[in-house]
């Protein structure tokens, strides 16, 4: 079977990772959460005591960073300089750091080859914020996954609480609004829907309905091929 690339973009908390992971598992594709790569860099910058806004500070950290994706029973694990940081990168604080460092062109260039190489060697479902517009502009399937800000905040709160972390809806909503603004207005690769992407709004869909909606789009594309 010919390799196929599926690009799923959308704002924070839209359910991209959960839905993309489930779709990839069903199809037997490799799942790539590109946001985790930026989060890993954000974590490294945070650990240095930098706030992630100063370009020179962030660039000074890059030579010290080795980010790798490993797969354990088809579950993506993120390693930073040999340390599994898969859970450490999922906090609201590191989300903000990820948004800040992702606005720096050299950071995006630093990670570009990693992402494209995976798609060149495997059928992938890759999610992020600029997959269909920048990373894989020729992907066979492009989906823009979204939901209302309130629904996204509710889902993120539930995710945090499930991990045993405190989460107040108002604080998560405010953090998400800030992240949305940063992602949509950054000069380099801003969050936007690719012209040929299919819009999927999951505000009123269950998780299973959302997964099935994405699978239908992918399978339709496979039939055409």
PDB file of C-alpha atoms in Angstrom:
ATOM      1  CA  UNK A   1       0.000   0.000   0.000  1.00  0.00           C
ATOM      2  CA  UNK A   2       1.241   3.475  -0.843  1.00  0.00           C
ATOM      3  CA  UNK A   3       2.214   5.690   2.061  1.00  0.00           C
ATOM      4  CA  UNK A   4      -0.348   8.320   3.011  1.00  0.00           C
ATOM      5  CA  UNK A   5       0.064  11.426   5.161  1.00  0.00           C
ATOM      6  CA  UNK A   6      -2.776  12.800   7.258  1.00  0.00           C
ATOM      7  CA  UNK A   7      -2.322  16.337   8.616  1.00  0.00           C
ATOM      8  CA  UNK A   8      -4.550  17.365  11.517  1.00  0.00           C
ATOM      9  CA  UNK A   9      -4.339  20.965  12.707  1.00  0.00           C
ATOM     10  CA  UNK A  10      -6.320  22.982  15.211  1.00  0.00           C
ATOM     11  CA  UNK A  11      -6.186  25.037  18.396  1.00  0.00           C
ATOM     12  CA  UNK A  12      -5.151  23.893  21.855  1.00  0.00           C
ATOM     13  CA  UNK A  13      -7.636  21.574  23.541  1.00  0.00           C
ATOM     14  CA  UNK A  14      -9.492  20.618  20.379  1.00  0.00           C
ATOM     15  CA  UNK A  15      -8.781  16.950  21.015  1.00  0.00           C
ATOM     16  CA  UNK A  16      -6.265  16.605  18.201  1.00  0.00           C
ATOM     17  CA  UNK A  17      -3.897  14.262  20.003  1.00  0.00           C
ATOM     18  CA  UNK A  18      -6.548  11.896  21.343  1.00  0.00           C
ATOM     19  CA  UNK A  19      -8.460  11.742  18.065  1.00  0.00           C
ATOM     20  CA  UNK A  20      -5.358  11.513  15.868  1.00  0.00           C
ATOM     21  CA  UNK A  21      -3.878   8.769  18.040  1.00  0.00           C
ATOM     22  CA  UNK A  22      -7.077   6.728  17.894  1.00  0.00           C
ATOM     23  CA  UNK A  23      -7.401   7.176  14.127  1.00  0.00           C
ATOM     24  CA  UNK A  24      -3.779   6.154  13.569  1.00  0.00           C
ATOM     25  CA  UNK A  25      -4.211   3.049  15.719  1.00  0.00           C
ATOM     26  CA  UNK A  26      -7.336   2.011  13.798  1.00  0.00           C
ATOM     27  CA  UNK A  27      -5.647   2.506  10.424  1.00  0.00           C
ATOM     28  CA  UNK A  28      -2.287   1.041  11.401  1.00  0.00           C
ATOM     29  CA  UNK A  29      -0.535   4.364  10.745  1.00  0.00           C
ATOM     30  CA  UNK A  30       2.224   5.976  12.798  1.00  0.00           C
ATOM     31  CA  UNK A  31       0.944   8.726  15.088  1.00  0.00           C
ATOM     32  CA  UNK A  32       3.106  11.846  15.411  1.00  0.00           C
ATOM     33  CA  UNK A  33       2.236  14.505  17.995  1.00  0.00           C
ATOM     34  CA  UNK A  34       4.396  17.403  16.794  1.00  0.00           C
ATOM     35  CA  UNK A  35       3.269  19.631  19.653  1.00  0.00           C
ATOM     36  CA  UNK A  36       5.171  17.318  21.991  1.00  0.00           C
ATOM     37  CA  UNK A  37       8.404  18.253  20.237  1.00  0.00           C
ATOM     38  CA  UNK A  38       7.863  21.954  20.920  1.00  0.00           C
ATOM     39  CA  UNK A  39       6.824  21.184  24.471  1.00  0.00           C
ATOM     40  CA  UNK A  40      10.091  19.322  25.001  1.00  0.00           C
ATOM     41  CA  UNK A  41      12.066  22.344  23.850  1.00  0.00           C
ATOM     42  CA  UNK A  42       9.877  24.556  26.027  1.00  0.00           C
ATOM     43  CA  UNK A  43      10.677  22.325  29.002  1.00  0.00           C
ATOM     44  CA  UNK A  44      14.406  22.578  28.306  1.00  0.00           C
ATOM     45  CA  UNK A  45      14.185  26.372  28.110  1.00  0.00           C
ATOM     46  CA  UNK A  46      12.111  26.510  31.313  1.00  0.00           C
ATOM     47  CA  UNK A  47      14.660  24.402  33.147  1.00  0.00           C
ATOM     48  CA  UNK A  48      17.345  26.914  32.168  1.00  0.00           C
ATOM     49  CA  UNK A  49      15.391  29.609  33.964  1.00  0.00           C
ATOM     50  CA  UNK A  50      14.523  31.467  30.751  1.00  0.00           C
ATOM     51  CA  UNK A  51      10.971  32.605  29.973  1.00  0.00           C
ATOM     52  CA  UNK A  52      11.032  31.521  26.316  1.00  0.00           C
ATOM     53  CA  UNK A  53      10.428  34.974  24.839  1.00  0.00           C
ATOM     54  CA  UNK A  54      14.039  35.968  24.227  1.00  0.00           C
ATOM     55  CA  UNK A  55      15.236  34.550  20.914  1.00  0.00           C
ATOM     56  CA  UNK A  56      18.939  34.583  21.802  1.00  0.00           C
ATOM     57  CA  UNK A  57      18.327  32.776  25.071  1.00  0.00           C
ATOM     58  CA  UNK A  58      16.293  30.072  23.350  1.00  0.00           C
ATOM     59  CA  UNK A  59      18.868  29.665  20.565  1.00  0.00           C
ATOM     60  CA  UNK A  60      21.608  29.239  23.147  1.00  0.00           C
ATOM     61  CA  UNK A  61      19.782  26.175  24.473  1.00  0.00           C
ATOM     62  CA  UNK A  62      19.173  24.419  21.127  1.00  0.00           C
ATOM     63  CA  UNK A  63      22.712  22.978  20.745  1.00  0.00           C
ATOM     64  CA  UNK A  64      22.234  21.225  24.085  1.00  0.00           C
ATOM     65  CA  UNK A  65      18.946  19.607  23.062  1.00  0.00           C
ATOM     66  CA  UNK A  66      18.280  16.205  21.559  1.00  0.00           C
ATOM     67  CA  UNK A  67      14.589  15.454  21.120  1.00  0.00           C
ATOM     68  CA  UNK A  68      13.463  11.984  20.095  1.00  0.00           C
ATOM     69  CA  UNK A  69      10.151  10.225  19.652  1.00  0.00           C
ATOM     70  CA  UNK A  70       9.984   6.583  20.656  1.00  0.00           C
ATOM     71  CA  UNK A  71       7.057   4.199  20.444  1.00  0.00           C
ATOM     72  CA  UNK A  72       6.167   1.767  23.222  1.00  0.00           C
ATOM     73  CA  UNK A  73       3.320  -0.544  22.194  1.00  0.00           C
ATOM     74  CA  UNK A  74       2.290   2.083  19.611  1.00  0.00           C
ATOM     75  CA  UNK A  75       2.222   4.836  22.258  1.00  0.00           C
ATOM     76  CA  UNK A  76       4.392   7.853  21.515  1.00  0.00           C
ATOM     77  CA  UNK A  77       6.967   8.689  24.188  1.00  0.00           C
ATOM     78  CA  UNK A  78       8.977  11.908  24.117  1.00  0.00           C
ATOM     79  CA  UNK A  79      12.600  11.906  25.201  1.00  0.00           C
ATOM     80  CA  UNK A  80      14.634  15.012  25.980  1.00  0.00           C
ATOM     81  CA  UNK A  81      18.357  14.258  26.104  1.00  0.00           C
ATOM     82  CA  UNK A  82      17.564  10.649  26.914  1.00  0.00           C
ATOM     83  CA  UNK A  83      14.967  11.433  29.615  1.00  0.00           C
ATOM     84  CA  UNK A  84      11.352  10.401  29.096  1.00  0.00           C
ATOM     85  CA  UNK A  85       9.459  13.676  29.616  1.00  0.00           C
ATOM     86  CA  UNK A  86       6.118  12.551  28.190  1.00  0.00           C
ATOM     87  CA  UNK A  87       4.196  13.518  31.327  1.00  0.00           C
ATOM     88  CA  UNK A  88       6.305  16.516  32.362  1.00  0.00           C
ATOM     89  CA  UNK A  89       5.525  18.404  29.142  1.00  0.00           C
ATOM     90  CA  UNK A  90       1.736  18.297  29.607  1.00  0.00           C
ATOM     91  CA  UNK A  91       1.322  21.090  32.160  1.00  0.00           C
ATOM     92  CA  UNK A  92      -0.302  24.478  31.382  1.00  0.00           C
ATOM     93  CA  UNK A  93       3.034  26.159  32.153  1.00  0.00           C
ATOM     94  CA  UNK A  94       4.905  24.147  29.539  1.00  0.00           C
ATOM     95  CA  UNK A  95       2.049  24.755  27.082  1.00  0.00           C
ATOM     96  CA  UNK A  96       2.852  28.466  27.311  1.00  0.00           C
ATOM     97  CA  UNK A  97       6.559  27.806  26.866  1.00  0.00           C
ATOM     98  CA  UNK A  98       5.826  25.640  23.819  1.00  0.00           C
ATOM     99  CA  UNK A  99       3.811  28.466  22.245  1.00  0.00           C
ATOM    100  CA  UNK A 100       6.604  30.966  22.893  1.00  0.00           C
ATOM    101  CA  UNK A 101       9.463  28.897  21.491  1.00  0.00           C
ATOM    102  CA  UNK A 102       7.397  27.781  18.486  1.00  0.00           C
ATOM    103  CA  UNK A 103       7.241  31.402  17.347  1.00  0.00           C
ATOM    104  CA  UNK A 104      11.017  31.396  16.811  1.00  0.00           C
ATOM    105  CA  UNK A 105      11.931  30.435  13.202  1.00  0.00           C
ATOM    106  CA  UNK A 106      15.127  28.605  14.172  1.00  0.00           C
ATOM    107  CA  UNK A 107      13.201  26.353  16.561  1.00  0.00           C
ATOM    108  CA  UNK A 108      10.785  25.368  13.811  1.00  0.00           C
ATOM    109  CA  UNK A 109      13.697  24.713  11.449  1.00  0.00           C
ATOM    110  CA  UNK A 110      15.388  22.644  14.160  1.00  0.00           C
ATOM    111  CA  UNK A 111      12.396  20.261  14.252  1.00  0.00           C
ATOM    112  CA  UNK A 112      11.351  20.330  10.587  1.00  0.00           C
ATOM    113  CA  UNK A 113      13.486  17.444   9.347  1.00  0.00           C
ATOM    114  CA  UNK A 114      12.404  15.174  12.215  1.00  0.00           C
ATOM    115  CA  UNK A 115       8.756  15.623  11.258  1.00  0.00           C
ATOM    116  CA  UNK A 116       9.157  15.317   7.489  1.00  0.00           C
ATOM    117  CA  UNK A 117      11.422  12.283   7.776  1.00  0.00           C
ATOM    118  CA  UNK A 118       8.731  10.389   9.686  1.00  0.00           C
ATOM    119  CA  UNK A 119       6.185  11.119   6.950  1.00  0.00           C
ATOM    120  CA  UNK A 120       8.656  10.098   4.242  1.00  0.00           C
ATOM    121  CA  UNK A 121       9.175   6.669   5.839  1.00  0.00           C
ATOM    122  CA  UNK A 122       5.698   5.870   7.158  1.00  0.00           C
ATOM    123  CA  UNK A 123       1.990   6.379   6.666  1.00  0.00           C
ATOM    124  CA  UNK A 124       1.336   8.947   9.378  1.00  0.00           C
ATOM    125  CA  UNK A 125      -1.359  10.823  11.194  1.00  0.00           C
ATOM    126  CA  UNK A 126       0.451  13.978  12.290  1.00  0.00           C
ATOM    127  CA  UNK A 127      -1.165  16.656  14.410  1.00  0.00           C
ATOM    128  CA  UNK A 128      -0.101  20.169  15.304  1.00  0.00           C
ATOM    129  CA  UNK A 129      -0.808  23.734  14.255  1.00  0.00           C
ATOM    130  CA  UNK A 130       0.945  24.085  10.907  1.00  0.00           C
ATOM    131  CA  UNK A 131       1.080  20.534   9.562  1.00  0.00           C
ATOM    132  CA  UNK A 132      -1.149  21.084   6.543  1.00  0.00           C
ATOM    133  CA  UNK A 133       0.182  24.561   5.807  1.00  0.00           C
ATOM    134  CA  UNK A 134       3.943  24.202   6.407  1.00  0.00           C
ATOM    135  CA  UNK A 135       5.215  20.798   7.541  1.00  0.00           C
ATOM    136  CA  UNK A 136       3.287  18.563   5.110  1.00  0.00           C
ATOM    137  CA  UNK A 137       1.703  20.968   2.592  1.00  0.00           C
ATOM    138  CA  UNK A 138       1.231  18.075   0.137  1.00  0.00           C
ATOM    139  CA  UNK A 139      -0.438  15.718   2.606  1.00  0.00           C
ATOM    140  CA  UNK A 140      -3.116  13.586   0.988  1.00  0.00           C
ATOM    141  CA  UNK A 141      -5.555  14.370   3.797  1.00  0.00           C
ATOM    142  CA  UNK A 142      -5.823  17.660   5.694  1.00  0.00           C
ATOM    143  CA  UNK A 143      -8.232  18.193   8.578  1.00  0.00           C
ATOM    144  CA  UNK A 144      -8.749  21.278  10.722  1.00  0.00           C
ATOM    145  CA  UNK A 145     -10.136  20.123  14.057  1.00  0.00           C
ATOM    146  CA  UNK A 146     -11.753  22.679  16.327  1.00  0.00           C
ATOM    147  CA  UNK A 147     -14.321  23.231  19.072  1.00  0.00           C
ATOM    148  CA  UNK A 148     -15.646  26.175  21.053  1.00  0.00           C
ATOM    149  CA  UNK A 149     -13.250  27.736  23.574  1.00  0.00           C
ATOM    150  CA  UNK A 150     -15.521  26.748  26.463  1.00  0.00           C
ATOM    151  CA  UNK A 151     -15.722  23.130  25.369  1.00  0.00           C
ATOM    152  CA  UNK A 152     -11.971  22.943  24.820  1.00  0.00           C
ATOM    153  CA  UNK A 153     -11.330  24.370  28.297  1.00  0.00           C
ATOM    154  CA  UNK A 154     -13.729  21.869  29.870  1.00  0.00           C
ATOM    155  CA  UNK A 155     -11.933  19.002  28.167  1.00  0.00           C
ATOM    156  CA  UNK A 156      -8.499  20.243  29.192  1.00  0.00           C
ATOM    157  CA  UNK A 157      -9.669  20.587  32.821  1.00  0.00           C
ATOM    158  CA  UNK A 158     -10.933  17.015  32.796  1.00  0.00           C
ATOM    159  CA  UNK A 159      -7.622  15.833  31.340  1.00  0.00           C
ATOM    160  CA  UNK A 160      -5.602  17.626  34.021  1.00  0.00           C
ATOM    161  CA  UNK A 161      -7.816  16.398  36.848  1.00  0.00           C
ATOM    162  CA  UNK A 162      -7.584  12.846  35.538  1.00  0.00           C
ATOM    163  CA  UNK A 163      -3.825  13.145  35.989  1.00  0.00           C
ATOM    164  CA  UNK A 164      -4.361  14.344  39.540  1.00  0.00           C
ATOM    165  CA  UNK A 165      -3.467  17.970  38.801  1.00  0.00           C
ATOM    166  CA  UNK A 166      -5.569  20.900  40.111  1.00  0.00           C
ATOM    167  CA  UNK A 167      -7.499  22.709  37.385  1.00  0.00           C
ATOM    168  CA  UNK A 168      -9.885  25.671  37.572  1.00  0.00           C
ATOM    169  CA  UNK A 169     -12.027  26.202  34.490  1.00  0.00           C
ATOM    170  CA  UNK A 170     -11.596  30.004  34.498  1.00  0.00           C
ATOM    171  CA  UNK A 171      -7.812  29.747  34.712  1.00  0.00           C
ATOM    172  CA  UNK A 172      -7.611  27.091  31.999  1.00  0.00           C
ATOM    173  CA  UNK A 173      -9.915  29.118  29.736  1.00  0.00           C
ATOM    174  CA  UNK A 174      -7.771  32.234  30.208  1.00  0.00           C
ATOM    175  CA  UNK A 175      -4.575  30.292  29.506  1.00  0.00           C
ATOM    176  CA  UNK A 176      -6.137  28.750  26.422  1.00  0.00           C
ATOM    177  CA  UNK A 177      -7.261  32.159  25.108  1.00  0.00           C
ATOM    178  CA  UNK A 178      -3.712  33.438  25.526  1.00  0.00           C
ATOM    179  CA  UNK A 179      -2.304  30.397  23.730  1.00  0.00           C
ATOM    180  CA  UNK A 180      -4.816  30.801  20.881  1.00  0.00           C
ATOM    181  CA  UNK A 181      -3.829  34.451  20.438  1.00  0.00           C
ATOM    182  CA  UNK A 182      -0.128  33.636  20.452  1.00  0.00           C
ATOM    183  CA  UNK A 183      -0.527  30.815  17.946  1.00  0.00           C
ATOM    184  CA  UNK A 184      -2.782  32.743  15.565  1.00  0.00           C
ATOM    185  CA  UNK A 185      -0.757  35.966  15.483  1.00  0.00           C
ATOM    186  CA  UNK A 186       2.836  34.744  15.458  1.00  0.00           C
ATOM    187  CA  UNK A 187       4.838  35.853  12.437  1.00  0.00           C
ATOM    188  CA  UNK A 188       6.097  32.378  11.569  1.00  0.00           C
ATOM    189  CA  UNK A 189       3.686  29.571  10.627  1.00  0.00           C
ATOM    190  CA  UNK A 190       0.617  30.907  12.445  1.00  0.00           C
ATOM    191  CA  UNK A 191      -2.282  28.624  13.265  1.00  0.00           C
ATOM    192  CA  UNK A 192      -4.718  28.697  10.352  1.00  0.00           C
ATOM    193  CA  UNK A 193      -6.839  26.333   8.313  1.00  0.00           C
ATOM    194  CA  UNK A 194      -5.237  25.183   5.071  1.00  0.00           C
ATOM    195  CA  UNK A 195      -7.342  26.070   2.042  1.00  0.00           C
ATOM    196  CA  UNK A 196      -7.891  22.402   1.171  1.00  0.00           C
ATOM    197  CA  UNK A 197      -8.448  21.180   4.742  1.00  0.00           C
ATOM    198  CA  UNK A 198     -11.770  19.707   5.878  1.00  0.00           C
ATOM    199  CA  UNK A 199     -13.214  21.500   8.898  1.00  0.00           C
ATOM    200  CA  UNK A 200     -14.405  19.258  11.742  1.00  0.00           C
ATOM    201  CA  UNK A 201     -16.071  20.990  14.710  1.00  0.00           C
ATOM    202  CA  UNK A 202     -16.277  18.606  17.665  1.00  0.00           C
ATOM    203  CA  UNK A 203     -18.107  20.955  20.066  1.00  0.00           C
ATOM    204  CA  UNK A 204     -21.257  18.829  19.999  1.00  0.00           C
ATOM    205  CA  UNK A 205     -19.652  15.470  19.252  1.00  0.00           C
ATOM    206  CA  UNK A 206     -18.621  12.754  21.641  1.00  0.00           C
ATOM    207  CA  UNK A 207     -15.055  11.491  21.459  1.00  0.00           C
ATOM    208  CA  UNK A 208     -16.133   8.396  19.541  1.00  0.00           C
ATOM    209  CA  UNK A 209     -18.187  10.480  17.095  1.00  0.00           C
ATOM    210  CA  UNK A 210     -15.187  12.752  16.543  1.00  0.00           C
ATOM    211  CA  UNK A 211     -12.908   9.796  15.848  1.00  0.00           C
ATOM    212  CA  UNK A 212     -15.384   8.319  13.395  1.00  0.00           C
ATOM    213  CA  UNK A 213     -15.764  11.661  11.604  1.00  0.00           C
ATOM    214  CA  UNK A 214     -12.009  11.846  11.077  1.00  0.00           C
ATOM    215  CA  UNK A 215     -11.801   8.199   9.995  1.00  0.00           C
ATOM    216  CA  UNK A 216     -14.527   8.762   7.389  1.00  0.00           C
ATOM    217  CA  UNK A 217     -12.560  11.604   5.829  1.00  0.00           C
ATOM    218  CA  UNK A 218      -9.361   9.544   5.702  1.00  0.00           C
ATOM    219  CA  UNK A 219     -11.055   6.458   4.292  1.00  0.00           C
ATOM    220  CA  UNK A 220     -12.780   8.489   1.601  1.00  0.00           C
ATOM    221  CA  UNK A 221      -9.380   9.809   0.534  1.00  0.00           C
ATOM    222  CA  UNK A 222      -7.968   6.275   0.487  1.00  0.00           C
ATOM    223  CA  UNK A 223     -10.771   5.132  -1.810  1.00  0.00           C
ATOM    224  CA  UNK A 224     -10.004   7.933  -4.238  1.00  0.00           C
ATOM    225  CA  UNK A 225      -6.357   6.877  -4.284  1.00  0.00           C
TER     226      UNK A 225
END
